[in-house]
Amino acid sequence: MSERLMSKKKPAFPVNKKLDAYLEHYSRKIEIPIFYEDLLRFSGSIVVYDSNDEDTLWVRVYYSEFDRVEIDISLKKVYSILHSDGSDSIFPFLNVDAVDYCTFGNSKPFRIKVRNILNDNFTYFYVKRTDASRIYGLELEHMLSPYNLNFLVYGDTLIEEHIAGIPGDVFIKEFLPKCNESEKSQLAKEFVKFNERCMIRLLGDMRSYNYVIVPTHDFDHVVYKIRAIDFDQQCYEGKLKVYRPQFFKENYEMVMLVKEKLQRNSVDQYKIEERSIVAKRILSSGNRIKRLISIVKMDKISNEQNIAALALHIQDLTGDIDFKTCKTMGEVLALALDFVKRNYQDVSMKQIIENRINI
C-alpha cells in the first residue's frame, strides 16, 4: 500500500532568503566548522548489524588518518554548539566513537556518536543536506507538537539532535506483544492522536520506522508517547492519505490495536482533544508561527499537480471552498491550520455563551 501512496523520490528544496533570515532570527542559523560534503570523503565502510545480526541499512565509515583528526575536532565543535556553549573546553572529555552513513531513504544522513570519556555516557546527532521542506517540518514539530527540537542550519548542511525512543517497527515487532491490555489501550489512544496531529500539520510518510515510541515510567505504570523522527515529507505529496499514518501497511498492527481497544466515540473524542491542543499551540506560538507561515506560503516545496490534488482532498474533507484558490503547498498548509484554529475558537466562544446563559 505505502509504495503506491508515495512518490518515488522527493527532491530537496533550497532555503530561500526569507527562510534564511527567519532561521537567523530564531538562532537556528549558526556557523559550523564542517559541512555534509566533508563527511562524504570517507575512504571505506563496513556494514552495521543489529543485535540480531540483521542489516540496519547503516554503514560505519572511516577516514584517512589526516582527515580523521580534522573531522573529529570539527564534530566535537558541532556537539559543543548543539549541546553546550560552543567552546572548546569540553573537547578533552569527548570522543567521536562512530560516524555512520545511511544508504536508505531520501536524506542519506550521517549519524554521529559522541561519548563522554569520563563516564561513558553518549549521545547522537545527525548531519544532513539542507532541505527547506524538512526545515519547515522541524519548525512545525517544535511549535505544534508536545516536543521541542534542537537543530542548526548553515549553508547546505543541517544538524539535528537525536530523538530518543524505540523505533516504531522494532517496538511493534518486539515490545507490543509483551504489553498488557492497559498499555495496549494507551498505545491505541496515542496512535489516534499522533495520526490526527500528522494530518493537521501535513507531515507525511509516518511509516513505523519514521517515528519512535517513548516509554516513561510513572509510579506503577508505563506511559507511552509517539514522536516523529523524520520530517522529510512535510507538505509535498498530493494524496491526503500520505499524511495519515493509519494508511501505511507498516502501521497495520497499530491500526488493529485502535479497532480492538477503542470505541468509535472514544476515537472521536481523542481526535477532538488533539485538534484542540494543536489549535492552542497555534495561538500561543504567536508571531513565530505567523512569520513561518507567511514564508512557506510564498515558497516552492511541491509541484502543481500535488498542490491541486491535496487542496481538493482537504476541500472535500472540510467543506471549505477557499482551498480551491491555493497556488502553493504553503497556502494549503496555512488554510488547514487556520481551519483547525477557527473551529476551536468557534466552539470555545459557543461554550462561553452557553455558560453565560446557564448562569
Tab-separated table of N, CA and C in Angstrom, residues 14-113:
chain	number	residue	atom	x	y	z
A	14	PRO	N	15.719	24.254	-1.947
A	14	PRO	CA	16.678	25.200	-1.347
A	14	PRO	C	16.017	26.119	-0.330
A	15	VAL	N	16.831	26.649	0.576
A	15	VAL	CA	16.365	27.626	1.562
A	15	VAL	C	16.383	29.012	0.922
A	16	ASN	N	15.221	29.663	0.870
A	16	ASN	CA	15.190	30.994	0.263
A	16	ASN	C	15.649	32.064	1.261
A	17	LYS	N	15.748	33.297	0.798
A	17	LYS	CA	16.306	34.369	1.626
A	17	LYS	C	15.456	34.644	2.871
A	18	LYS	N	14.130	34.576	2.705
A	18	LYS	CA	13.254	34.863	3.848
A	18	LYS	C	13.344	33.770	4.910
A	19	LEU	N	13.413	32.525	4.472
A	19	LEU	CA	13.560	31.432	5.435
A	19	LEU	C	14.928	31.501	6.098
A	20	ASP	N	15.945	31.865	5.344
A	20	ASP	CA	17.290	32.021	5.896
A	20	ASP	C	17.303	33.095	6.989
A	21	ALA	N	16.609	34.217	6.728
A	21	ALA	CA	16.527	35.303	7.718
A	21	ALA	C	15.757	34.860	8.954
A	22	TYR	N	14.696	34.063	8.739
A	22	TYR	CA	13.914	33.518	9.848
A	22	TYR	C	14.795	32.649	10.738
A	23	LEU	N	15.575	31.771	10.130
A	23	LEU	CA	16.449	30.871	10.885
A	23	LEU	C	17.482	31.656	11.685
A	24	GLU	N	17.998	32.711	11.087
A	24	GLU	CA	18.976	33.536	11.804
A	24	GLU	C	18.323	34.266	12.972
A	25	HIS	N	17.117	34.760	12.760
A	25	HIS	CA	16.397	35.494	13.810
A	25	HIS	C	16.136	34.612	15.024
A	26	TYR	N	15.823	33.329	14.793
A	26	TYR	CA	15.490	32.420	15.896
A	26	TYR	C	16.666	31.512	16.267
A	27	SER	N	17.871	31.962	15.950
A	27	SER	CA	19.130	31.287	16.362
A	27	SER	C	19.223	29.851	15.870
A	28	ARG	N	18.651	29.584	14.703
A	28	ARG	CA	18.788	28.275	14.066
A	28	ARG	C	19.964	28.273	13.084
A	29	LYS	N	20.318	29.456	12.591
A	29	LYS	CA	21.410	29.572	11.630
A	29	LYS	C	22.678	29.959	12.384
A	30	ILE	N	23.615	29.041	12.473
A	30	ILE	CA	24.850	29.275	13.215
A	30	ILE	C	26.013	28.676	12.422
A	31	GLU	N	27.095	29.395	12.336
A	31	GLU	CA	28.256	28.912	11.596
A	31	GLU	C	28.831	27.670	12.270
A	32	ILE	N	29.035	26.634	11.478
A	32	ILE	CA	29.598	25.381	11.983
A	32	ILE	C	30.861	25.049	11.185
A	33	PRO	N	31.779	24.261	11.770
A	33	PRO	CA	33.091	24.059	11.145
A	33	PRO	C	33.167	22.901	10.147
A	34	ILE	N	32.029	22.268	9.839
A	34	ILE	CA	32.067	21.117	8.937
A	34	ILE	C	30.780	21.081	8.122
A	35	PHE	N	30.886	20.612	6.892
A	35	PHE	CA	29.730	20.505	6.022
A	35	PHE	C	29.433	19.039	5.706
A	36	TYR	N	28.198	18.800	5.265
A	36	TYR	CA	27.787	17.441	4.877
A	36	TYR	C	28.763	16.849	3.873
A	37	GLU	N	29.162	17.659	2.896
A	37	GLU	CA	30.065	17.175	1.847
A	37	GLU	C	31.396	16.697	2.417
A	38	ASP	N	31.853	17.315	3.509
A	38	ASP	CA	33.123	16.911	4.115
A	38	ASP	C	33.075	15.464	4.597
A	39	LEU	N	31.920	15.049	5.117
A	39	LEU	CA	31.794	13.696	5.653
A	39	LEU	C	31.737	12.642	4.556
A	40	LEU	N	31.500	13.069	3.323
A	40	LEU	CA	31.467	12.131	2.211
A	40	LEU	C	32.870	11.707	1.761
A	41	ARG	N	33.888	12.267	2.386
A	41	ARG	CA	35.265	11.955	1.978
A	41	ARG	C	35.780	10.661	2.622
A	42	PHE	N	34.888	9.815	3.116
A	42	PHE	CA	35.359	8.597	3.781
A	42	PHE	C	36.059	7.669	2.785
A	43	SER	N	37.011	6.929	3.304
A	43	SER	CA	37.823	6.061	2.447
A	43	SER	C	37.348	4.615	2.436
A	44	GLY	N	36.412	4.273	3.326
A	44	GLY	CA	35.874	2.922	3.355
A	44	GLY	C	34.747	2.802	4.356
A	45	SER	N	34.096	1.641	4.390
A	45	SER	CA	32.961	1.453	5.300
A	45	SER	C	32.738	-0.026	5.572
A	46	ILE	N	32.034	-0.308	6.670
A	46	ILE	CA	31.611	-1.673	6.999
A	46	ILE	C	30.129	-1.629	7.378
A	47	VAL	N	29.438	-2.725	7.131
A	47	VAL	CA	28.003	-2.792	7.419
A	47	VAL	C	27.772	-2.823	8.926
A	48	VAL	N	26.744	-2.099	9.389
A	48	VAL	CA	26.371	-2.115	10.801
A	48	VAL	C	25.193	-3.071	10.974
A	49	TYR	N	25.380	-4.077	11.839
A	49	TYR	CA	24.327	-5.054	12.120
A	49	TYR	C	23.741	-4.790	13.503
A	50	ASP	N	22.467	-5.166	13.688
A	50	ASP	CA	21.852	-5.015	14.998
A	50	ASP	C	22.165	-6.232	15.869
A	51	SER	N	21.543	-6.279	17.050
A	51	SER	CA	21.831	-7.370	18.000
A	51	SER	C	21.388	-8.736	17.492
A	52	ASN	N	20.494	-8.732	16.471
A	52	ASN	CA	20.035	-9.995	15.882
A	52	ASN	C	20.772	-10.314	14.585
A	53	ASP	N	21.893	-9.624	14.354
A	53	ASP	CA	22.716	-9.825	13.156
A	53	ASP	C	21.971	-9.513	11.864
A	54	GLU	N	21.035	-8.557	11.948
A	54	GLU	CA	20.338	-8.115	10.747
A	54	GLU	C	20.905	-6.772	10.287
A	55	ASP	N	20.948	-6.579	8.988
A	55	ASP	CA	21.484	-5.360	8.401
A	55	ASP	C	20.620	-4.162	8.802
A	56	THR	N	21.227	-3.137	9.381
A	56	THR	CA	20.482	-1.958	9.830
A	56	THR	C	20.298	-0.926	8.717
A	57	LEU	N	20.913	-1.160	7.551
A	57	LEU	CA	20.941	-0.222	6.419
A	57	LEU	C	21.834	0.986	6.691
A	58	TRP	N	22.604	0.935	7.776
A	58	TRP	CA	23.646	1.913	8.058
A	58	TRP	C	24.994	1.263	7.819
A	59	VAL	N	25.965	2.068	7.378
A	59	VAL	CA	27.342	1.593	7.279
A	59	VAL	C	28.228	2.493	8.132
A	60	ARG	N	29.211	1.910	8.793
A	60	ARG	CA	30.164	2.671	9.614
A	60	ARG	C	31.335	3.074	8.723
A	61	VAL	N	31.537	4.365	8.592
A	61	VAL	CA	32.559	4.842	7.667
A	61	VAL	C	33.844	5.170	8.414
A	62	TYR	N	34.957	5.122	7.703
A	62	TYR	CA	36.228	5.524	8.295
A	62	TYR	C	37.005	6.376	7.296
A	63	TYR	N	37.912	7.180	7.835
A	63	TYR	CA	38.607	8.197	7.060
A	63	TYR	C	40.115	7.970	7.133
A	64	SER	N	40.815	8.606	6.235
A	64	SER	CA	42.273	8.567	6.294
A	64	SER	C	42.724	9.240	7.586
A	65	GLU	N	43.917	8.927	8.020
A	65	GLU	CA	44.408	9.465	9.295
A	65	GLU	C	44.411	10.984	9.307
A	66	PHE	N	44.788	11.595	8.208
A	66	PHE	CA	44.826	13.058	8.124
A	66	PHE	C	43.429	13.654	8.250
A	67	ASP	N	42.474	13.098	7.484
A	67	ASP	CA	41.099	13.605	7.525
A	67	ASP	C	40.447	13.346	8.876
A	68	ARG	N	40.758	12.201	9.497
A	68	ARG	CA	40.106	11.806	10.746
A	68	ARG	C	40.360	12.828	11.855
A	69	VAL	N	41.586	13.329	11.968
A	69	VAL	CA	41.908	14.299	13.016
A	69	VAL	C	41.080	15.568	12.832
A	70	GLU	N	41.035	16.058	11.614
A	70	GLU	CA	40.286	17.284	11.321
A	70	GLU	C	38.791	17.088	11.546
A	71	ILE	N	38.248	15.958	11.080
A	71	ILE	CA	36.816	15.689	11.207
A	71	ILE	C	36.431	15.491	12.672
A	72	ASP	N	37.256	14.798	13.452
A	72	ASP	CA	36.977	14.601	14.878
A	72	ASP	C	36.839	15.937	15.606
A	73	ILE	N	37.774	16.827	15.376
A	73	ILE	CA	37.743	18.138	16.041
A	73	ILE	C	36.499	18.915	15.615
A	74	SER	N	36.192	18.873	14.334
A	74	SER	CA	35.028	19.604	13.819
A	74	SER	C	33.725	19.054	14.394
A	75	LEU	N	33.617	17.731	14.515
A	75	LEU	CA	32.397	17.121	15.048
A	75	LEU	C	32.233	17.403	16.543
A	76	LYS	N	33.341	17.460	17.263
A	76	LYS	CA	33.287	17.859	18.675
A	76	LYS	C	32.809	19.302	18.801
A	77	LYS	N	33.250	20.147	17.884
A	77	LYS	CA	32.820	21.546	17.889
A	77	LYS	C	31.316	21.646	17.639
A	78	VAL	N	30.832	20.857	16.681
A	78	VAL	CA	29.385	20.844	16.396
A	78	VAL	C	28.611	20.386	17.624
A	79	TYR	N	29.098	19.336	18.283
A	79	TYR	CA	28.454	18.849	19.514
A	79	TYR	C	28.395	19.958	20.555
A	80	SER	N	29.483	20.699	20.718
A	80	SER	CA	29.542	21.776	21.709
A	80	SER	C	28.562	22.888	21.371
A	81	ILE	N	28.436	23.219	20.087
A	81	ILE	CA	27.489	24.262	19.666
A	81	ILE	C	26.054	23.798	19.901
A	82	LEU	N	25.791	22.521	19.601
A	82	LEU	CA	24.428	21.982	19.693
A	82	LEU	C	23.984	21.788	21.136
A	83	HIS	N	24.902	21.326	21.997
A	83	HIS	CA	24.510	20.921	23.346
A	83	HIS	C	25.119	21.753	24.474
A	84	SER	N	26.094	22.601	24.152
A	84	SER	CA	26.754	23.364	25.206
A	84	SER	C	26.908	24.821	24.774
A	85	ASP	N	27.992	25.469	25.227
A	85	ASP	CA	28.171	26.890	24.932
A	85	ASP	C	29.029	27.155	23.704
A	86	GLY	N	29.406	26.097	23.000
A	86	GLY	CA	30.175	26.260	21.779
A	86	GLY	C	31.677	26.392	21.981
A	87	SER	N	32.148	26.335	23.229
A	87	SER	CA	33.576	26.493	23.499
A	87	SER	C	34.321	25.173	23.311
A	88	ASP	N	35.656	25.266	23.306
A	88	ASP	CA	36.498	24.078	23.146
A	88	ASP	C	36.823	23.401	24.474
A	89	SER	N	36.345	23.944	25.576
A	89	SER	CA	36.772	23.462	26.904
A	89	SER	C	36.376	22.018	27.172
A	90	ILE	N	35.307	21.529	26.524
A	90	ILE	CA	34.858	20.156	26.787
A	90	ILE	C	35.513	19.137	25.856
A	91	PHE	N	36.306	19.590	24.890
A	91	PHE	CA	36.906	18.682	23.907
A	91	PHE	C	37.695	17.528	24.542
A	92	PRO	N	38.491	17.786	25.599
A	92	PRO	CA	39.279	16.677	26.177
A	92	PRO	C	38.428	15.551	26.749
A	93	PHE	N	37.156	15.832	27.030
A	93	PHE	CA	36.288	14.830	27.639
A	93	PHE	C	35.407	14.111	26.616
A	94	LEU	N	35.558	14.466	25.328
A	94	LEU	CA	34.707	13.894	24.290
A	94	LEU	C	35.492	12.978	23.362
A	95	ASN	N	34.798	11.944	22.891
A	95	ASN	CA	35.382	11.079	21.875
A	95	ASN	C	34.320	10.781	20.817
A	96	VAL	N	34.675	10.924	19.561
A	96	VAL	CA	33.767	10.563	18.475
A	96	VAL	C	33.914	9.063	18.234
A	97	ASP	N	32.967	8.303	18.767
A	97	ASP	CA	33.060	6.844	18.708
A	97	ASP	C	32.760	6.279	17.325
A	98	ALA	N	31.818	6.905	16.599
A	98	ALA	CA	31.419	6.343	15.309
A	98	ALA	C	30.802	7.407	14.417
A	99	VAL	N	31.021	7.249	13.119
A	99	VAL	CA	30.332	8.039	12.096
A	99	VAL	C	29.659	7.037	11.171
A	100	ASP	N	28.330	6.997	11.208
A	100	ASP	CA	27.562	6.044	10.404
A	100	ASP	C	26.834	6.777	9.281
A	101	TYR	N	26.708	6.103	8.159
A	101	TYR	CA	26.082	6.691	6.967
A	101	TYR	C	24.920	5.812	6.545
A	102	CYS	N	23.744	6.418	6.346
A	102	CYS	CA	22.549	5.661	5.967
A	102	CYS	C	22.367	5.717	4.457
A	103	THR	N	22.314	4.557	3.845
A	103	THR	CA	22.159	4.490	2.392
A	103	THR	C	20.695	4.377	1.978
A	104	PHE	N	19.785	4.403	2.960
A	104	PHE	CA	18.357	4.184	2.697
A	104	PHE	C	17.601	5.509	2.811
A	105	GLY	N	16.658	5.751	1.900
A	105	GLY	CA	15.814	6.938	2.010
A	105	GLY	C	16.374	8.132	1.254
A	106	ASN	N	15.643	9.248	1.360
A	106	ASN	CA	15.990	10.457	0.613
A	106	ASN	C	17.173	11.209	1.194
A	107	SER	N	17.216	11.350	2.514
A	107	SER	CA	18.143	12.305	3.123
A	107	SER	C	19.579	11.802	3.236
A	108	LYS	N	19.778	10.469	3.244
A	108	LYS	CA	21.108	9.873	3.373
A	108	LYS	C	21.943	10.572	4.460
A	109	PRO	N	21.471	10.490	5.706
A	109	PRO	CA	22.137	11.224	6.794
A	109	PRO	C	23.386	10.526	7.314
A	110	PHE	N	24.216	11.299	7.988
A	110	PHE	CA	25.296	10.760	8.805
A	110	PHE	C	24.839	10.805	10.264
A	111	ARG	N	25.100	9.743	10.998
A	111	ARG	CA	24.778	9.671	12.427
A	111	ARG	C	26.094	9.668	13.203
A	112	ILE	N	26.238	10.644	14.075
A	112	ILE	CA	27.480	10.815	14.823
A	112	ILE	C	27.266	10.385	16.273
A	113	LYS	N	28.099	9.477	16.758
A	113	LYS	CA	28.036	9.035	18.149
A	113	LYS	C	29.177	9.692	18.921
